[in-house]
Amino acid sequence: MKKLIVLLLGLFLLAGCAQKKEEDSFEALKEKGEIVIGLDDTFVPMGFINEKGELVGFDVDLAKEIFTRIGITPKFQAIDWSLKETELTSGNIDLIFNGYTITDARKEKVNFSDPYMDNRQIIITMATSDINSKNDLAGKVVSVQKESSAFDAVTAEKDVVTNLKDGQLITFDSNLELFLDLEAGRSDAIVLDEVFAKYVLLTKNADEYRILDDNFGNESYGIGFRKADITLRDKVNETLKEIIADGTFDTIKKVYIND
């Protein structure tokens, strides 16, 4: 009987914890005065470590502006991008805010803000490559970041993946590694966010690379929240609209993104 009582108490406690995790956390975050934002700190120009060792970027500055107006201090935490949704649902972070592409698959796991920036998944080769279109990727080595929207976009086109060398994509932990592999000649082409790629190419000799006219689709960036965090999402959407309307959004954008 005692064992049964202990077991039941344990089940009640687990159920209580699960229920607590599913509650809207806005008031608790306001009381705490701090919110933890998960990001990939190598994703230029959205969130990255500069030469002074400081975390900067468009999304970093935008997040600071949003939460200053809401009255909560943002704390940024670098995460393994391939585990971003797990970090969110487990409570290690409170939202995902770092060039996070809105997709149907991700909508099943998180609550998205309104879209705030457009992007494309582009194909880059070295300028000396004989690849000029998607069709030319047949038999080639193509690389993407793990668990990225580039991975999702390419794998959605099954005929393309089937015809790649060994019938599969090569994956890396970060987009910066894609460029290193391309430059070393191990990858024939890489697929990644246009926003990221164009910023990186500003630091390189752009004539050494080719951006194909073909791409793997247009998309939009959003902020990812836990499913239960409706109030937090709505507050962020409301504040984001204000920031866009009063011109602050464009002011921040000009610092990092040259359209």
JSON list of N, CA and C in Angstrom, two decimals, residues 69-148:
[
{"chain": "A", "resi": 69, "resn": "ARG", "atom": "N", "xyz": [11.16, 47.70, -24.58]},
{"chain": "A", "resi": 69, "resn": "ARG", "atom": "CA", "xyz": [9.82, 48.31, -24.61]},
{"chain": "A", "resi": 69, "resn": "ARG", "atom": "C", "xyz": [8.82, 47.49, -23.80]},
{"chain": "A", "resi": 70, "resn": "ILE", "atom": "N", "xyz": [8.98, 46.17, -23.79]},
{"chain": "A", "resi": 70, "resn": "ILE", "atom": "CA", "xyz": [8.07, 45.32, -23.01]},
{"chain": "A", "resi": 70, "resn": "ILE", "atom": "C", "xyz": [8.40, 45.39, -21.52]},
{"chain": "A", "resi": 71, "resn": "GLY", "atom": "N", "xyz": [9.67, 45.65, -21.19]},
{"chain": "A", "resi": 71, "resn": "GLY", "atom": "CA", "xyz": [10.07, 45.76, -19.79]},
{"chain": "A", "resi": 71, "resn": "GLY", "atom": "C", "xyz": [10.68, 44.49, -19.23]},
{"chain": "A", "resi": 72, "resn": "ILE", "atom": "N", "xyz": [11.32, 43.70, -20.09]},
{"chain": "A", "resi": 72, "resn": "ILE", "atom": "CA", "xyz": [12.01, 42.47, -19.66]},
{"chain": "A", "resi": 72, "resn": "ILE", "atom": "C", "xyz": [13.42, 42.51, -20.24]},
{"chain": "A", "resi": 73, "resn": "THR", "atom": "N", "xyz": [14.41, 42.10, -19.45]},
{"chain": "A", "resi": 73, "resn": "THR", "atom": "CA", "xyz": [15.80, 42.11, -19.91]},
{"chain": "A", "resi": 73, "resn": "THR", "atom": "C", "xyz": [16.10, 40.83, -20.69]},
{"chain": "A", "resi": 74, "resn": "PRO", "atom": "N", "xyz": [16.56, 40.96, -21.95]},
{"chain": "A", "resi": 74, "resn": "PRO", "atom": "CA", "xyz": [16.89, 39.76, -22.72]},
{"chain": "A", "resi": 74, "resn": "PRO", "atom": "C", "xyz": [18.27, 39.21, -22.34]},
{"chain": "A", "resi": 75, "resn": "LYS", "atom": "N", "xyz": [18.35, 37.90, -22.19]},
{"chain": "A", "resi": 75, "resn": "LYS", "atom": "CA", "xyz": [19.62, 37.22, -21.95]},
{"chain": "A", "resi": 75, "resn": "LYS", "atom": "C", "xyz": [19.81, 36.25, -23.11]},
{"chain": "A", "resi": 76, "resn": "PHE", "atom": "N", "xyz": [20.94, 36.36, -23.81]},
{"chain": "A", "resi": 76, "resn": "PHE", "atom": "CA", "xyz": [21.17, 35.56, -25.01]},
{"chain": "A", "resi": 76, "resn": "PHE", "atom": "C", "xyz": [21.99, 34.32, -24.67]},
{"chain": "A", "resi": 77, "resn": "GLN", "atom": "N", "xyz": [21.56, 33.20, -25.21]},
{"chain": "A", "resi": 77, "resn": "GLN", "atom": "CA", "xyz": [22.22, 31.93, -24.92]},
{"chain": "A", "resi": 77, "resn": "GLN", "atom": "C", "xyz": [22.49, 31.18, -26.22]},
{"chain": "A", "resi": 78, "resn": "ALA", "atom": "N", "xyz": [23.77, 30.92, -26.50]},
{"chain": "A", "resi": 78, "resn": "ALA", "atom": "CA", "xyz": [24.13, 30.15, -27.69]},
{"chain": "A", "resi": 78, "resn": "ALA", "atom": "C", "xyz": [23.68, 28.70, -27.50]},
{"chain": "A", "resi": 79, "resn": "ILE", "atom": "N", "xyz": [23.09, 28.14, -28.55]},
{"chain": "A", "resi": 79, "resn": "ILE", "atom": "CA", "xyz": [22.59, 26.77, -28.49]},
{"chain": "A", "resi": 79, "resn": "ILE", "atom": "C", "xyz": [23.04, 25.99, -29.72]},
{"chain": "A", "resi": 80, "resn": "ASP", "atom": "N", "xyz": [22.95, 24.66, -29.60]},
{"chain": "A", "resi": 80, "resn": "ASP", "atom": "CA", "xyz": [23.15, 23.79, -30.76]},
{"chain": "A", "resi": 80, "resn": "ASP", "atom": "C", "xyz": [21.90, 23.95, -31.63]},
{"chain": "A", "resi": 81, "resn": "TRP", "atom": "N", "xyz": [22.07, 24.52, -32.84]},
{"chain": "A", "resi": 81, "resn": "TRP", "atom": "CA", "xyz": [20.92, 24.85, -33.67]},
{"chain": "A", "resi": 81, "resn": "TRP", "atom": "C", "xyz": [20.09, 23.62, -34.03]},
{"chain": "A", "resi": 82, "resn": "SER", "atom": "N", "xyz": [20.73, 22.47, -34.09]},
{"chain": "A", "resi": 82, "resn": "SER", "atom": "CA", "xyz": [20.00, 21.26, -34.44]},
{"chain": "A", "resi": 82, "resn": "SER", "atom": "C", "xyz": [19.06, 20.82, -33.32]},
{"chain": "A", "resi": 83, "resn": "LEU", "atom": "N", "xyz": [19.24, 21.40, -32.11]},
{"chain": "A", "resi": 83, "resn": "LEU", "atom": "CA", "xyz": [18.41, 21.04, -30.96]},
{"chain": "A", "resi": 83, "resn": "LEU", "atom": "C", "xyz": [17.54, 22.21, -30.49]},
{"chain": "A", "resi": 84, "resn": "LYS", "atom": "N", "xyz": [17.35, 23.19, -31.34]},
{"chain": "A", "resi": 84, "resn": "LYS", "atom": "CA", "xyz": [16.69, 24.44, -30.92]},
{"chain": "A", "resi": 84, "resn": "LYS", "atom": "C", "xyz": [15.29, 24.23, -30.36]},
{"chain": "A", "resi": 85, "resn": "GLU", "atom": "N", "xyz": [14.46, 23.42, -31.02]},
{"chain": "A", "resi": 85, "resn": "GLU", "atom": "CA", "xyz": [13.09, 23.20, -30.52]},
{"chain": "A", "resi": 85, "resn": "GLU", "atom": "C", "xyz": [13.10, 22.43, -29.21]},
{"chain": "A", "resi": 86, "resn": "THR", "atom": "N", "xyz": [14.04, 21.50, -29.06]},
{"chain": "A", "resi": 86, "resn": "THR", "atom": "CA", "xyz": [14.17, 20.76, -27.79]},
{"chain": "A", "resi": 86, "resn": "THR", "atom": "C", "xyz": [14.55, 21.70, -26.66]},
{"chain": "A", "resi": 87, "resn": "GLU", "atom": "N", "xyz": [15.48, 22.62, -26.93]},
{"chain": "A", "resi": 87, "resn": "GLU", "atom": "CA", "xyz": [15.90, 23.60, -25.92]},
{"chain": "A", "resi": 87, "resn": "GLU", "atom": "C", "xyz": [14.71, 24.46, -25.50]},
{"chain": "A", "resi": 88, "resn": "LEU", "atom": "N", "xyz": [13.85, 24.78, -26.45]},
{"chain": "A", "resi": 88, "resn": "LEU", "atom": "CA", "xyz": [12.69, 25.62, -26.17]},
{"chain": "A", "resi": 88, "resn": "LEU", "atom": "C", "xyz": [11.65, 24.89, -25.33]},
{"chain": "A", "resi": 89, "resn": "THR", "atom": "N", "xyz": [11.26, 23.72, -25.78]},
{"chain": "A", "resi": 89, "resn": "THR", "atom": "CA", "xyz": [10.19, 22.98, -25.09]},
{"chain": "A", "resi": 89, "resn": "THR", "atom": "C", "xyz": [10.63, 22.48, -23.71]},
{"chain": "A", "resi": 90, "resn": "SER", "atom": "N", "xyz": [11.93, 22.26, -23.54]},
{"chain": "A", "resi": 90, "resn": "SER", "atom": "CA", "xyz": [12.42, 21.80, -22.23]},
{"chain": "A", "resi": 90, "resn": "SER", "atom": "C", "xyz": [12.55, 22.93, -21.22]},
{"chain": "A", "resi": 91, "resn": "GLY", "atom": "N", "xyz": [12.46, 24.18, -21.70]},
{"chain": "A", "resi": 91, "resn": "GLY", "atom": "CA", "xyz": [12.53, 25.34, -20.80]},
{"chain": "A", "resi": 91, "resn": "GLY", "atom": "C", "xyz": [13.92, 25.90, -20.62]},
{"chain": "A", "resi": 92, "resn": "ASN", "atom": "N", "xyz": [14.93, 25.37, -21.36]},
{"chain": "A", "resi": 92, "resn": "ASN", "atom": "CA", "xyz": [16.29, 25.91, -21.25]},
{"chain": "A", "resi": 92, "resn": "ASN", "atom": "C", "xyz": [16.38, 27.31, -21.85]},
{"chain": "A", "resi": 93, "resn": "ILE", "atom": "N", "xyz": [15.52, 27.58, -22.84]},
{"chain": "A", "resi": 93, "resn": "ILE", "atom": "CA", "xyz": [15.41, 28.93, -23.39]},
{"chain": "A", "resi": 93, "resn": "ILE", "atom": "C", "xyz": [13.92, 29.28, -23.46]},
{"chain": "A", "resi": 94, "resn": "ASP", "atom": "N", "xyz": [13.63, 30.56, -23.61]},
{"chain": "A", "resi": 94, "resn": "ASP", "atom": "CA", "xyz": [12.23, 31.01, -23.63]},
{"chain": "A", "resi": 94, "resn": "ASP", "atom": "C", "xyz": [11.72, 31.30, -25.03]},
{"chain": "A", "resi": 95, "resn": "LEU", "atom": "N", "xyz": [12.64, 31.52, -25.98]},
{"chain": "A", "resi": 95, "resn": "LEU", "atom": "CA", "xyz": [12.22, 31.70, -27.37]},
{"chain": "A", "resi": 95, "resn": "LEU", "atom": "C", "xyz": [13.43, 31.52, -28.28]},
{"chain": "A", "resi": 96, "resn": "ILE", "atom": "N", "xyz": [13.14, 31.29, -29.57]},
{"chain": "A", "resi": 96, "resn": "ILE", "atom": "CA", "xyz": [14.18, 31.15, -30.60]},
{"chain": "A", "resi": 96, "resn": "ILE", "atom": "C", "xyz": [14.10, 32.39, -31.48]},
{"chain": "A", "resi": 97, "resn": "PHE", "atom": "N", "xyz": [15.22, 33.11, -31.57]},
{"chain": "A", "resi": 97, "resn": "PHE", "atom": "CA", "xyz": [15.19, 34.40, -32.27]},
{"chain": "A", "resi": 97, "resn": "PHE", "atom": "C", "xyz": [16.54, 34.59, -32.97]},
{"chain": "A", "resi": 98, "resn": "ASN", "atom": "N", "xyz": [16.67, 34.06, -34.20]},
{"chain": "A", "resi": 98, "resn": "ASN", "atom": "CA", "xyz": [17.96, 34.14, -34.86]},
{"chain": "A", "resi": 98, "resn": "ASN", "atom": "C", "xyz": [17.86, 33.63, -36.30]},
{"chain": "A", "resi": 99, "resn": "GLY", "atom": "N", "xyz": [17.24, 34.42, -37.18]},
{"chain": "A", "resi": 99, "resn": "GLY", "atom": "CA", "xyz": [17.07, 33.97, -38.55]},
{"chain": "A", "resi": 99, "resn": "GLY", "atom": "C", "xyz": [16.35, 32.65, -38.61]},
{"chain": "A", "resi": 100, "resn": "TYR", "atom": "N", "xyz": [15.26, 32.54, -37.85]},
{"chain": "A", "resi": 100, "resn": "TYR", "atom": "CA", "xyz": [14.52, 31.29, -37.69]},
{"chain": "A", "resi": 100, "resn": "TYR", "atom": "C", "xyz": [13.39, 31.25, -38.72]},
{"chain": "A", "resi": 101, "resn": "THR", "atom": "N", "xyz": [13.55, 30.39, -39.72]},
{"chain": "A", "resi": 101, "resn": "THR", "atom": "CA", "xyz": [12.61, 30.33, -40.83]},
{"chain": "A", "resi": 101, "resn": "THR", "atom": "C", "xyz": [11.28, 29.68, -40.43]},
{"chain": "A", "resi": 102, "resn": "ILE", "atom": "N", "xyz": [10.20, 30.30, -40.85]},
{"chain": "A", "resi": 102, "resn": "ILE", "atom": "CA", "xyz": [8.86, 29.77, -40.59]},
{"chain": "A", "resi": 102, "resn": "ILE", "atom": "C", "xyz": [8.58, 28.64, -41.60]},
{"chain": "A", "resi": 103, "resn": "THR", "atom": "N", "xyz": [8.33, 27.45, -41.10]},
{"chain": "A", "resi": 103, "resn": "THR", "atom": "CA", "xyz": [7.96, 26.32, -41.96]},
{"chain": "A", "resi": 103, "resn": "THR", "atom": "C", "xyz": [6.77, 25.59, -41.35]},
{"chain": "A", "resi": 104, "resn": "ASP", "atom": "N", "xyz": [6.06, 24.82, -42.17]},
{"chain": "A", "resi": 104, "resn": "ASP", "atom": "CA", "xyz": [4.91, 24.06, -41.68]},
{"chain": "A", "resi": 104, "resn": "ASP", "atom": "C", "xyz": [5.35, 23.03, -40.64]},
{"chain": "A", "resi": 105, "resn": "ALA", "atom": "N", "xyz": [6.49, 22.40, -40.87]},
{"chain": "A", "resi": 105, "resn": "ALA", "atom": "CA", "xyz": [6.99, 21.39, -39.93]},
{"chain": "A", "resi": 105, "resn": "ALA", "atom": "C", "xyz": [7.29, 22.02, -38.57]},
{"chain": "A", "resi": 106, "resn": "ARG", "atom": "N", "xyz": [7.87, 23.20, -38.58]},
{"chain": "A", "resi": 106, "resn": "ARG", "atom": "CA", "xyz": [8.21, 23.87, -37.32]},
{"chain": "A", "resi": 106, "resn": "ARG", "atom": "C", "xyz": [6.96, 24.41, -36.61]},
{"chain": "A", "resi": 107, "resn": "LYS", "atom": "N", "xyz": [5.94, 24.75, -37.39]},
{"chain": "A", "resi": 107, "resn": "LYS", "atom": "CA", "xyz": [4.69, 25.22, -36.78]},
{"chain": "A", "resi": 107, "resn": "LYS", "atom": "C", "xyz": [4.05, 24.16, -35.89]},
{"chain": "A", "resi": 108, "resn": "GLU", "atom": "N", "xyz": [4.36, 22.91, -36.16]},
{"chain": "A", "resi": 108, "resn": "GLU", "atom": "CA", "xyz": [3.83, 21.82, -35.33]},
{"chain": "A", "resi": 108, "resn": "GLU", "atom": "C", "xyz": [4.51, 21.77, -33.97]},
{"chain": "A", "resi": 109, "resn": "LYS", "atom": "N", "xyz": [5.69, 22.37, -33.87]},
{"chain": "A", "resi": 109, "resn": "LYS", "atom": "CA", "xyz": [6.48, 22.31, -32.63]},
{"chain": "A", "resi": 109, "resn": "LYS", "atom": "C", "xyz": [6.46, 23.62, -31.85]},
{"chain": "A", "resi": 110, "resn": "VAL", "atom": "N", "xyz": [6.35, 24.76, -32.55]},
{"chain": "A", "resi": 110, "resn": "VAL", "atom": "CA", "xyz": [6.44, 26.05, -31.88]},
{"chain": "A", "resi": 110, "resn": "VAL", "atom": "C", "xyz": [5.33, 26.99, -32.34]},
{"chain": "A", "resi": 111, "resn": "ASN", "atom": "N", "xyz": [5.18, 28.07, -31.59]},
{"chain": "A", "resi": 111, "resn": "ASN", "atom": "CA", "xyz": [4.25, 29.15, -31.92]},
{"chain": "A", "resi": 111, "resn": "ASN", "atom": "C", "xyz": [5.08, 30.26, -32.56]},
{"chain": "A", "resi": 112, "resn": "PHE", "atom": "N", "xyz": [4.77, 30.66, -33.76]},
{"chain": "A", "resi": 112, "resn": "PHE", "atom": "CA", "xyz": [5.57, 31.69, -34.44]},
{"chain": "A", "resi": 112, "resn": "PHE", "atom": "C", "xyz": [4.97, 33.08, -34.28]},
{"chain": "A", "resi": 113, "resn": "SER", "atom": "N", "xyz": [5.87, 34.06, -34.26]},
{"chain": "A", "resi": 113, "resn": "SER", "atom": "CA", "xyz": [5.46, 35.46, -34.35]},
{"chain": "A", "resi": 113, "resn": "SER", "atom": "C", "xyz": [5.04, 35.75, -35.78]},
{"chain": "A", "resi": 114, "resn": "ASP", "atom": "N", "xyz": [4.61, 36.97, -36.03]},
{"chain": "A", "resi": 114, "resn": "ASP", "atom": "CA", "xyz": [4.39, 37.41, -37.39]},
{"chain": "A", "resi": 114, "resn": "ASP", "atom": "C", "xyz": [5.75, 37.41, -38.11]},
{"chain": "A", "resi": 115, "resn": "PRO", "atom": "N", "xyz": [5.79, 37.13, -39.41]},
{"chain": "A", "resi": 115, "resn": "PRO", "atom": "CA", "xyz": [7.07, 37.20, -40.15]},
{"chain": "A", "resi": 115, "resn": "PRO", "atom": "C", "xyz": [7.59, 38.63, -40.16]},
{"chain": "A", "resi": 116, "resn": "TYR", "atom": "N", "xyz": [8.92, 38.78, -40.08]},
{"chain": "A", "resi": 116, "resn": "TYR", "atom": "CA", "xyz": [9.48, 40.13, -40.04]},
{"chain": "A", "resi": 116, "resn": "TYR", "atom": "C", "xyz": [10.58, 40.37, -41.08]},
{"chain": "A", "resi": 117, "resn": "MET", "atom": "N", "xyz": [11.01, 39.31, -41.78]},
{"chain": "A", "resi": 117, "resn": "MET", "atom": "CA", "xyz": [12.03, 39.49, -42.81]},
{"chain": "A", "resi": 117, "resn": "MET", "atom": "C", "xyz": [11.95, 38.35, -43.83]},
{"chain": "A", "resi": 118, "resn": "ASP", "atom": "N", "xyz": [12.13, 38.70, -45.11]},
{"chain": "A", "resi": 118, "resn": "ASP", "atom": "CA", "xyz": [12.13, 37.69, -46.17]},
{"chain": "A", "resi": 118, "resn": "ASP", "atom": "C", "xyz": [13.54, 37.18, -46.43]},
{"chain": "A", "resi": 119, "resn": "ASN", "atom": "N", "xyz": [13.61, 35.95, -46.95]},
{"chain": "A", "resi": 119, "resn": "ASN", "atom": "CA", "xyz": [14.90, 35.31, -47.21]},
{"chain": "A", "resi": 119, "resn": "ASN", "atom": "C", "xyz": [14.72, 34.29, -48.33]},
{"chain": "A", "resi": 120, "resn": "ARG", "atom": "N", "xyz": [15.83, 33.80, -48.90]},
{"chain": "A", "resi": 120, "resn": "ARG", "atom": "CA", "xyz": [15.79, 32.71, -49.88]},
{"chain": "A", "resi": 120, "resn": "ARG", "atom": "C", "xyz": [16.88, 31.70, -49.53]},
{"chain": "A", "resi": 121, "resn": "GLN", "atom": "N", "xyz": [16.69, 30.47, -49.96]},
{"chain": "A", "resi": 121, "resn": "GLN", "atom": "CA", "xyz": [17.73, 29.46, -49.84]},
{"chain": "A", "resi": 121, "resn": "GLN", "atom": "C", "xyz": [18.47, 29.39, -51.18]},
{"chain": "A", "resi": 122, "resn": "ILE", "atom": "N", "xyz": [19.69, 29.91, -51.20]},
{"chain": "A", "resi": 122, "resn": "ILE", "atom": "CA", "xyz": [20.42, 30.03, -52.45]},
{"chain": "A", "resi": 122, "resn": "ILE", "atom": "C", "xyz": [21.49, 28.95, -52.58]},
{"chain": "A", "resi": 123, "resn": "ILE", "atom": "N", "xyz": [21.93, 28.75, -53.82]},
{"chain": "A", "resi": 123, "resn": "ILE", "atom": "CA", "xyz": [22.96, 27.76, -54.14]},
{"chain": "A", "resi": 123, "resn": "ILE", "atom": "C", "xyz": [24.24, 28.52, -54.51]},
{"chain": "A", "resi": 124, "resn": "ILE", "atom": "N", "xyz": [25.35, 28.18, -53.85]},
{"chain": "A", "resi": 124, "resn": "ILE", "atom": "CA", "xyz": [26.63, 28.82, -54.12]},
{"chain": "A", "resi": 124, "resn": "ILE", "atom": "C", "xyz": [27.66, 27.77, -54.53]},
{"chain": "A", "resi": 125, "resn": "THR", "atom": "N", "xyz": [28.43, 28.09, -55.56]},
{"chain": "A", "resi": 125, "resn": "THR", "atom": "CA", "xyz": [29.54, 27.25, -55.99]},
{"chain": "A", "resi": 125, "resn": "THR", "atom": "C", "xyz": [30.78, 28.15, -56.11]},
{"chain": "A", "resi": 126, "resn": "MET", "atom": "N", "xyz": [31.93, 27.56, -56.36]},
{"chain": "A", "resi": 126, "resn": "MET", "atom": "CA", "xyz": [33.09, 28.35, -56.73]},
{"chain": "A", "resi": 126, "resn": "MET", "atom": "C", "xyz": [32.88, 28.82, -58.17]},
{"chain": "A", "resi": 127, "resn": "ALA", "atom": "N", "xyz": [33.45, 29.94, -58.52]},
{"chain": "A", "resi": 127, "resn": "ALA", "atom": "CA", "xyz": [33.24, 30.53, -59.85]},
{"chain": "A", "resi": 127, "resn": "ALA", "atom": "C", "xyz": [33.74, 29.63, -60.98]},
{"chain": "A", "resi": 128, "resn": "THR", "atom": "N", "xyz": [34.70, 28.76, -60.67]},
{"chain": "A", "resi": 128, "resn": "THR", "atom": "CA", "xyz": [35.27, 27.87, -61.68]},
{"chain": "A", "resi": 128, "resn": "THR", "atom": "C", "xyz": [34.44, 26.60, -61.89]},
{"chain": "A", "resi": 129, "resn": "SER", "atom": "N", "xyz": [33.36, 26.44, -61.13]},
{"chain": "A", "resi": 129, "resn": "SER", "atom": "CA", "xyz": [32.54, 25.23, -61.19]},
{"chain": "A", "resi": 129, "resn": "SER", "atom": "C", "xyz": [31.78, 25.13, -62.51]},
{"chain": "A", "resi": 130, "resn": "ASP", "atom": "N", "xyz": [31.47, 23.88, -62.89]},
{"chain": "A", "resi": 130, "resn": "ASP", "atom": "CA", "xyz": [30.65, 23.67, -64.09]},
{"chain": "A", "resi": 130, "resn": "ASP", "atom": "C", "xyz": [29.17, 23.57, -63.74]},
{"chain": "A", "resi": 131, "resn": "ILE", "atom": "N", "xyz": [28.81, 23.88, -62.48]},
{"chain": "A", "resi": 131, "resn": "ILE", "atom": "CA", "xyz": [27.42, 23.85, -62.04]},
{"chain": "A", "resi": 131, "resn": "ILE", "atom": "C", "xyz": [26.77, 25.20, -62.34]},
{"chain": "A", "resi": 132, "resn": "ASN", "atom": "N", "xyz": [25.71, 25.17, -63.14]},
{"chain": "A", "resi": 132, "resn": "ASN", "atom": "CA", "xyz": [25.02, 26.41, -63.49]},
{"chain": "A", "resi": 132, "resn": "ASN", "atom": "C", "xyz": [23.53, 26.38, -63.16]},
{"chain": "A", "resi": 133, "resn": "SER", "atom": "N", "xyz": [23.02, 25.21, -62.75]},
{"chain": "A", "resi": 133, "resn": "SER", "atom": "CA", "xyz": [21.60, 25.07, -62.44]},
{"chain": "A", "resi": 133, "resn": "SER", "atom": "C", "xyz": [21.40, 23.91, -61.47]},
{"chain": "A", "resi": 134, "resn": "LYS", "atom": "N", "xyz": [20.18, 23.75, -60.99]},
{"chain": "A", "resi": 134, "resn": "LYS", "atom": "CA", "xyz": [19.86, 22.61, -60.12]},
{"chain": "A", "resi": 134, "resn": "LYS", "atom": "C", "xyz": [20.14, 21.29, -60.82]},
{"chain": "A", "resi": 135, "resn": "ASN", "atom": "N", "xyz": [19.85, 21.22, -62.10]},
{"chain": "A", "resi": 135, "resn": "ASN", "atom": "CA", "xyz": [20.08, 19.98, -62.84]},
{"chain": "A", "resi": 135, "resn": "ASN", "atom": "C", "xyz": [21.54, 19.55, -62.83]},
{"chain": "A", "resi": 136, "resn": "ASP", "atom": "N", "xyz": [22.42, 20.53, -62.76]},
{"chain": "A", "resi": 136, "resn": "ASP", "atom": "CA", "xyz": [23.86, 20.25, -62.76]},
{"chain": "A", "resi": 136, "resn": "ASP", "atom": "C", "xyz": [24.36, 19.70, -61.43]},
{"chain": "A", "resi": 137, "resn": "LEU", "atom": "N", "xyz": [23.50, 19.68, -60.41]},
{"chain": "A", "resi": 137, "resn": "LEU", "atom": "CA", "xyz": [23.90, 19.14, -59.10]},
{"chain": "A", "resi": 137, "resn": "LEU", "atom": "C", "xyz": [23.96, 17.61, -59.11]},
{"chain": "A", "resi": 138, "resn": "ALA", "atom": "N", "xyz": [23.43, 16.99, -60.15]},
{"chain": "A", "resi": 138, "resn": "ALA", "atom": "CA", "xyz": [23.44, 15.53, -60.25]},
{"chain": "A", "resi": 138, "resn": "ALA", "atom": "C", "xyz": [24.86, 14.99, -60.17]},
{"chain": "A", "resi": 139, "resn": "GLY", "atom": "N", "xyz": [25.06, 14.04, -59.24]},
{"chain": "A", "resi": 139, "resn": "GLY", "atom": "CA", "xyz": [26.37, 13.43, -59.07]},
{"chain": "A", "resi": 139, "resn": "GLY", "atom": "C", "xyz": [27.35, 14.27, -58.26]},
{"chain": "A", "resi": 140, "resn": "LYS", "atom": "N", "xyz": [26.90, 15.43, -57.77]},
{"chain": "A", "resi": 140, "resn": "LYS", "atom": "CA", "xyz": [27.78, 16.35, -57.04]},
{"chain": "A", "resi": 140, "resn": "LYS", "atom": "C", "xyz": [27.59, 16.23, -55.53]},
{"chain": "A", "resi": 141, "resn": "VAL", "atom": "N", "xyz": [28.57, 16.76, -54.79]},
{"chain": "A", "resi": 141, "resn": "VAL", "atom": "CA", "xyz": [28.50, 16.82, -53.33]},
{"chain": "A", "resi": 141, "resn": "VAL", "atom": "C", "xyz": [27.90, 18.17, -52.93]},
{"chain": "A", "resi": 142, "resn": "VAL", "atom": "N", "xyz": [26.76, 18.13, -52.26]},
{"chain": "A", "resi": 142, "resn": "VAL", "atom": "CA", "xyz": [26.07, 19.36, -51.83]},
{"chain": "A", "resi": 142, "resn": "VAL", "atom": "C", "xyz": [25.95, 19.35, -50.32]},
{"chain": "A", "resi": 143, "resn": "SER", "atom": "N", "xyz": [26.29, 20.47, -49.69]},
{"chain": "A", "resi": 143, "resn": "SER", "atom": "CA", "xyz": [26.30, 20.55, -48.23]},
{"chain": "A", "resi": 143, "resn": "SER", "atom": "C", "xyz": [25.35, 21.62, -47.70]},
{"chain": "A", "resi": 144, "resn": "VAL", "atom": "N", "xyz": [24.80, 21.36, -46.51]},
{"chain": "A", "resi": 144, "resn": "VAL", "atom": "CA", "xyz": [23.89, 22.28, -45.82]},
{"chain": "A", "resi": 144, "resn": "VAL", "atom": "C", "xyz": [24.15, 22.20, -44.32]},
{"chain": "A", "resi": 145, "resn": "GLN", "atom": "N", "xyz": [23.58, 23.14, -43.58]},
{"chain": "A", "resi": 145, "resn": "GLN", "atom": "CA", "xyz": [23.65, 23.09, -42.12]},
{"chain": "A", "resi": 145, "resn": "GLN", "atom": "C", "xyz": [22.64, 22.08, -41.59]},
{"chain": "A", "resi": 146, "resn": "LYS", "atom": "N", "xyz": [23.03, 21.37, -40.51]},
{"chain": "A", "resi": 146, "resn": "LYS", "atom": "CA", "xyz": [22.14, 20.39, -39.89]},
{"chain": "A", "resi": 146, "resn": "LYS", "atom": "C", "xyz": [20.85, 21.04, -39.40]},
{"chain": "A", "resi": 147, "resn": "GLU", "atom": "N", "xyz": [19.74, 20.35, -39.59]},
{"chain": "A", "resi": 147, "resn": "GLU", "atom": "CA", "xyz": [18.44, 20.77, -39.07]},
{"chain": "A", "resi": 147, "resn": "GLU", "atom": "C", "xyz": [18.10, 22.21, -39.41]},
{"chain": "A", "resi": 148, "resn": "SER", "atom": "N", "xyz": [18.54, 22.65, -40.57]},
{"chain": "A", "resi": 148, "resn": "SER", "atom": "CA", "xyz": [18.30, 24.03, -41.01]},
{"chain": "A", "resi": 148, "resn": "SER", "atom": "C", "xyz": [17.15, 24.07, -42.01]}
]
